[in-house]
Tab-separated table of C-alpha atoms in Angstrom:
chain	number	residue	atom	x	y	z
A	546	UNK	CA	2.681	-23.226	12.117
A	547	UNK	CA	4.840	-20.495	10.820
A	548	UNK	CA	4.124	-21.740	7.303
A	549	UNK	CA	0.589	-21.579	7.377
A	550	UNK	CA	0.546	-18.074	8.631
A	551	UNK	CA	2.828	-17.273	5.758
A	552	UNK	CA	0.463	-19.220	3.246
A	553	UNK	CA	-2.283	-17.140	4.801
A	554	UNK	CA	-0.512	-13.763	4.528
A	555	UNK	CA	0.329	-14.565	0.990
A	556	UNK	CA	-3.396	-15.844	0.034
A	557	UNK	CA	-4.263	-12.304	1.840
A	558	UNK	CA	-2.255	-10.615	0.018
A	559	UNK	CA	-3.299	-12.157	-3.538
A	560	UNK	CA	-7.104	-11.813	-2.544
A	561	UNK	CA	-5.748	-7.850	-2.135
A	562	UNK	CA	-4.558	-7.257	-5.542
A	563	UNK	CA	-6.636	-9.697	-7.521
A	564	UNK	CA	-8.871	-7.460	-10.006
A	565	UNK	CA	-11.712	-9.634	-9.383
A	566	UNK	CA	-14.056	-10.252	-6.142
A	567	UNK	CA	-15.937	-7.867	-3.599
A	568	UNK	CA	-12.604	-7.455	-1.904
A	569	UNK	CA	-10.013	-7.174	-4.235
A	570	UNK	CA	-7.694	-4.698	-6.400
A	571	UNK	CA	-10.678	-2.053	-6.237
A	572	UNK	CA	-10.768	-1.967	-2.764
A	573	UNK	CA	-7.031	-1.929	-2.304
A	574	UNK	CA	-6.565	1.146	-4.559
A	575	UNK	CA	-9.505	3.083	-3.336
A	576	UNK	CA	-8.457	3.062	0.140
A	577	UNK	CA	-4.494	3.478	-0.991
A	578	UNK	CA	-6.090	6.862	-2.789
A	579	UNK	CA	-8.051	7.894	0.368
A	580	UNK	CA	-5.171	7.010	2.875
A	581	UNK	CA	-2.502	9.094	0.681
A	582	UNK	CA	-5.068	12.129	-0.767
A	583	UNK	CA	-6.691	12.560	3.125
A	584	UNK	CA	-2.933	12.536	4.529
A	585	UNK	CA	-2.226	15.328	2.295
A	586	UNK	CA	-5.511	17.057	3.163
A	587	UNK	CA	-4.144	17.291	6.630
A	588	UNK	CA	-0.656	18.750	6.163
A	589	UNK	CA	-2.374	21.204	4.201
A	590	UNK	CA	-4.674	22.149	7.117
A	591	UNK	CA	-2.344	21.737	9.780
A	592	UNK	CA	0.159	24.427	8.102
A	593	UNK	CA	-2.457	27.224	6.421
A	594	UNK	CA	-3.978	26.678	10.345
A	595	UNK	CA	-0.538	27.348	11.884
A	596	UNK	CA	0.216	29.798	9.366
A	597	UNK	CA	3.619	28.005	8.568
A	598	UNK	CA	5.521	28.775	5.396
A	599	UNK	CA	2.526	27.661	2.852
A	600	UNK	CA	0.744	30.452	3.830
A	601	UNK	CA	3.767	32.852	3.211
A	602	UNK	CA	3.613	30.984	-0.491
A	603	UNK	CA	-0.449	31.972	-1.080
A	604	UNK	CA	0.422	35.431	-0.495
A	605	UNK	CA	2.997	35.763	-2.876
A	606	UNK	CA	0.870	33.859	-5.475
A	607	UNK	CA	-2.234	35.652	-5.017
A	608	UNK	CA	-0.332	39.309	-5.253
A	609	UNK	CA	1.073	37.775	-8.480
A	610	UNK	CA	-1.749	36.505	-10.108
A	611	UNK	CA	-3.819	39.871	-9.380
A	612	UNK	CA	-1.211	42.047	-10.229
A	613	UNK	CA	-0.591	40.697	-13.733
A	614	UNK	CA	-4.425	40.250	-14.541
A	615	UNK	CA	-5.551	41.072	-18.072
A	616	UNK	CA	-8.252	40.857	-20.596
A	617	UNK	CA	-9.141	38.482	-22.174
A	618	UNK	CA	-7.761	36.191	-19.636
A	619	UNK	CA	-9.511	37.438	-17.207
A	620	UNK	CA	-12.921	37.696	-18.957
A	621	UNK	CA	-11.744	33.503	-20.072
A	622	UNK	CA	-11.294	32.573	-16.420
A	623	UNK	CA	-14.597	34.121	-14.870
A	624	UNK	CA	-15.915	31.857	-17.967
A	625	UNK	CA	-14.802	28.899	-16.287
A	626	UNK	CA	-15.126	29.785	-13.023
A	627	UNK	CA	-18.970	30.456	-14.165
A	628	UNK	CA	-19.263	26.986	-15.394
A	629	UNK	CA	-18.247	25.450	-12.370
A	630	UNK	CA	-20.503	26.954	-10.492
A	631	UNK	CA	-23.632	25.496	-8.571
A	632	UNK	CA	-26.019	26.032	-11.219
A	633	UNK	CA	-23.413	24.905	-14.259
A	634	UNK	CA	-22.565	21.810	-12.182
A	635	UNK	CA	-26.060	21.095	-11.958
A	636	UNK	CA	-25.812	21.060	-15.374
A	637	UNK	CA	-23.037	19.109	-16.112
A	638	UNK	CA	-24.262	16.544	-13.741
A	639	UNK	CA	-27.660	16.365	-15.460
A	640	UNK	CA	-25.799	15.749	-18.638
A	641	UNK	CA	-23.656	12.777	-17.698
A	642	UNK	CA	-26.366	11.436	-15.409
A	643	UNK	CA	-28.076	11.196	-18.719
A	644	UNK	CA	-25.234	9.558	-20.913
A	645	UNK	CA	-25.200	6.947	-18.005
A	646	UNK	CA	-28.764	6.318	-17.948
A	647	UNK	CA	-28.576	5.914	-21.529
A	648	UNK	CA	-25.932	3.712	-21.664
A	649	UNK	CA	-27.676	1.502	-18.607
A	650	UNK	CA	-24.650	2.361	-16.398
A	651	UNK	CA	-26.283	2.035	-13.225
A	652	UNK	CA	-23.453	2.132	-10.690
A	653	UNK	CA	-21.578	4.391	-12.167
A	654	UNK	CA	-24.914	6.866	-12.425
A	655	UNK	CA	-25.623	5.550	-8.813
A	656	UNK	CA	-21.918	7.037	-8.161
A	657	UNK	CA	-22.632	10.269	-9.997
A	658	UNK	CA	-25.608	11.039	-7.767
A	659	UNK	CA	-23.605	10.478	-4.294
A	660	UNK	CA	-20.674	11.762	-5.013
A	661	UNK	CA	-21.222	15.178	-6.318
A	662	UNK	CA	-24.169	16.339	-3.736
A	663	UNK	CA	-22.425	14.269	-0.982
A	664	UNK	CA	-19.155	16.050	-1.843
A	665	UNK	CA	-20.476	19.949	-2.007
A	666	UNK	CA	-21.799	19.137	1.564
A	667	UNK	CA	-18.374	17.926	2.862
A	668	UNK	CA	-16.820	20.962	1.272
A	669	UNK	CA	-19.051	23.309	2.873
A	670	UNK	CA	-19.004	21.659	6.764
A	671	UNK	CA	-15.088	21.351	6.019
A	672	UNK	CA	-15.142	25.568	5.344
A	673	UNK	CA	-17.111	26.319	8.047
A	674	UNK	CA	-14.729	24.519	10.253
A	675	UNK	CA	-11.815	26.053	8.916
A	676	UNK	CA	-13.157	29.738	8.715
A	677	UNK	CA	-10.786	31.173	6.489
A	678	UNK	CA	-10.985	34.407	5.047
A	679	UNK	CA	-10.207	34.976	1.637
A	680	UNK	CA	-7.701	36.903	-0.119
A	681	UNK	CA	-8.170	40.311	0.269
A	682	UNK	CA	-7.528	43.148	-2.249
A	683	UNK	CA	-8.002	46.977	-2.717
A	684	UNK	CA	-9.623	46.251	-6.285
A	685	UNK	CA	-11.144	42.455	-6.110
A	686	UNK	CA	-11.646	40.939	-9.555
A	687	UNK	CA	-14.542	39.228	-7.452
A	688	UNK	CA	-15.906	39.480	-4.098
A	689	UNK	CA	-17.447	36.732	-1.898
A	690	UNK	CA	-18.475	36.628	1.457
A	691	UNK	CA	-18.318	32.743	2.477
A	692	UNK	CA	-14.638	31.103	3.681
A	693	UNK	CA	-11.840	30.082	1.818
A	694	UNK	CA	-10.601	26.801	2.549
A	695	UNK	CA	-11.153	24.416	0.569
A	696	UNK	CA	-12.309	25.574	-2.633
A	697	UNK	CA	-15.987	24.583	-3.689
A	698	UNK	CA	-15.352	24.923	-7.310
A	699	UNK	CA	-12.482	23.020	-7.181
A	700	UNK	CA	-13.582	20.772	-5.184
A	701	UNK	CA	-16.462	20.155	-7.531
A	702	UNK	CA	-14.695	19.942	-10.428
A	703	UNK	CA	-12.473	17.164	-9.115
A	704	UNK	CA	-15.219	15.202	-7.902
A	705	UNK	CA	-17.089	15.469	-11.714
A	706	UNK	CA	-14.003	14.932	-13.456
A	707	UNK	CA	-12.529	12.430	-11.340
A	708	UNK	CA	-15.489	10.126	-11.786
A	709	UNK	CA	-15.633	11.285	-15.431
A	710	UNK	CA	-12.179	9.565	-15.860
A	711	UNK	CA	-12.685	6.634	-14.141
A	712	UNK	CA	-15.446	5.619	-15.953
A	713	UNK	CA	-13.930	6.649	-19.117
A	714	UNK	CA	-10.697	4.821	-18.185
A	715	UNK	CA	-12.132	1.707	-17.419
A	716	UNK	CA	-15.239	1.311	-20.104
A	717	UNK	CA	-12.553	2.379	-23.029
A	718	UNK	CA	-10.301	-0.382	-24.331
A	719	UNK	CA	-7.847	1.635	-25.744
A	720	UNK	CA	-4.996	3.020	-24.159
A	721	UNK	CA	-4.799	5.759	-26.130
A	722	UNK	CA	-8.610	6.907	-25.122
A	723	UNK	CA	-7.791	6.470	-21.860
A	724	UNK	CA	-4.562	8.611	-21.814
A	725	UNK	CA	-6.487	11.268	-23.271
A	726	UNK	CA	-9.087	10.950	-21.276
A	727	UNK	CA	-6.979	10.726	-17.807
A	728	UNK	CA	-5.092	13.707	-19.423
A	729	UNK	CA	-8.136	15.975	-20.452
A	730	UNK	CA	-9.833	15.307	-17.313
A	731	UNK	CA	-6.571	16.745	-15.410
A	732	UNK	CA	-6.387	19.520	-17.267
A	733	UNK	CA	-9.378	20.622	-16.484
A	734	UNK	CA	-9.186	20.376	-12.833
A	735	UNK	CA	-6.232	22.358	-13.149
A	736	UNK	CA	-7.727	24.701	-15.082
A	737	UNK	CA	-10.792	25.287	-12.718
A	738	UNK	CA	-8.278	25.659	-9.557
A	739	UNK	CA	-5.994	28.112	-11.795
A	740	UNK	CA	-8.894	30.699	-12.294
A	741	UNK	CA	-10.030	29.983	-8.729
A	742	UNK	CA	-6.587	31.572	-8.108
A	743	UNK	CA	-6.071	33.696	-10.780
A	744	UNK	CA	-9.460	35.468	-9.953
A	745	UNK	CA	-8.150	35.723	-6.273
A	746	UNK	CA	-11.151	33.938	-4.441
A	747	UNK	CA	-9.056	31.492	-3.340
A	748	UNK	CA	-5.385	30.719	-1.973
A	749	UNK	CA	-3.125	28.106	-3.670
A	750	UNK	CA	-3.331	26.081	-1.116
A	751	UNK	CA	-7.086	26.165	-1.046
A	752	UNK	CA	-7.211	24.782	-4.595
A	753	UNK	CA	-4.835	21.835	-3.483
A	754	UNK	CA	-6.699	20.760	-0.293
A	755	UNK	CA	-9.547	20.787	-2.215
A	756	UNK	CA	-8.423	18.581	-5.037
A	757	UNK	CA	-6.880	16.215	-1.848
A	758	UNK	CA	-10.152	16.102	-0.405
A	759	UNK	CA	-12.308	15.390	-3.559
A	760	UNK	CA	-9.504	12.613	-4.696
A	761	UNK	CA	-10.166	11.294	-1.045
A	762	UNK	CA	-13.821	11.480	-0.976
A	763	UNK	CA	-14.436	9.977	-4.837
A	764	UNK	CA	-11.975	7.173	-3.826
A	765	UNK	CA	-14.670	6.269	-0.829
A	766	UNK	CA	-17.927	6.740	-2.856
A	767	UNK	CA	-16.538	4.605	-6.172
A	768	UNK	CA	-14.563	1.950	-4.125
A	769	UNK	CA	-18.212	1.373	-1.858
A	770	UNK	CA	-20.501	1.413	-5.040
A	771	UNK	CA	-18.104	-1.005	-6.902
A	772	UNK	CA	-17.818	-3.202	-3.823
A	773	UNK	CA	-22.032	-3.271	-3.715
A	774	UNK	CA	-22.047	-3.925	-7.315
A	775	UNK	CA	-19.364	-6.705	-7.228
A	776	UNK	CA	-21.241	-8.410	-3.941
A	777	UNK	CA	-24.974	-8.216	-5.714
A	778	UNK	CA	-23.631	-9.627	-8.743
A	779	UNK	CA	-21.221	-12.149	-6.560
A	780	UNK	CA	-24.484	-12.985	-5.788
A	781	UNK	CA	-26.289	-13.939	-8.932
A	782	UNK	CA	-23.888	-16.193	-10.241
């Protein structure tokens, strides 16, 4: 008895981690990457919400940022702030929602068009439960009226990127491409929260929930398109 349970936890186990089947590898990582990413989304909330030491942290980083402000790089991060906003993300969108229809990726265009609209939403409900004000400064590099926490352009910018790199990562043979790729993609993420910060519309941790969240949200929108394309095609053979 106690050896068929084990032969059953083992064939569990292998059907977990195999890369092929509606059930396998893809699922495992996707909901590995939402368990960890939406973990970290709440110990983010929890503390700016209880205003424990984090919060202590934005301050200092936001007074440092907009004290030390110059030109050009302040002109260079409105730039990408700009481009990351609803209308440039429309854009960006448009453009690799064309590539994939080009290229007949269906799935991944499929992907494209839940995640990003899908994701704006979640970011918006999540700052209206939240409420959090926004840094505030005597001279504001910019001035916004809506809440803090999380950050929409960050959170946007993940959510592109992040499916950006995972196609990228798995259609590309070469390691090399894919580094770069994985690498690139990162950087600009990073980027995008930086001037988020820099420009003081948002707190650190604001950028960082929202890149949690985004990680948490692409991991349920590619894992459930990859598990519908894997069962239709499961299907056709």
């Amino acid at each position: 008895m106690e050896h068929q349970i084990f032969n059953k936890f083992v064939r569990f186990i292998e059907a977990r981690l195999s890369p092929s089947g509606e059930f396998g590898l893809h699922l495992t990582v996707g909901l590995a990457l939402l368990l960890v990413s939406g973990a970290i989304f709440g110990d983010l909330a929890e503390d700016v919400m209880g205003k424990e030491e984090i919060t202590v942290l934005d301050l200092q980083v936001a007074h440092w940022f907009h004290a030390h402000a110059f030109e050009p790089l302040t002109s260079f991060m409105l730039g990408v702030s700009l481009v990351h906003t609803g209308y440039g993300m429309a854009v960006l969108v448009a453009a690799l929602g064309w590539y994939f229809w080009r290229v007949k990726a269906r799935y991944w265009l499929l992907a494209l068009l839940v995640a990003v609209p899908t994701g704006a939403l979640l970011n918006v409900a999540l700052k209206y439960y939240f409420q959090r004000a926004r840094p505030a400064f005597d001279e504001p590099l910019v001035t916004l009226m809506t809440y803090s926490f999380p950050s929409g352009h960050t959170s946007a910018a993940t959510v592109f990127y992040g499916l950006l790199a995972s196609y990228l990562v798995i259609a590309r043979p070469h390691w090399h491409v894919r580094l770069g790729t994985a690498a690139g993609c990162s950087l600009m993420v990073l980027l995008v929260a930086l001037s988020r910060v820099y420009l003081g519309a948002h707190y650190l941790s604001d950028v960082l929930a929202a890149m949690a969240e985004s990680v948490a949200w692409l991991a349920v929108c590619i894992t459930a398109i990859s598990t519908l394309r894997r069962r239709r095609e499961g299907r056709t053979v």
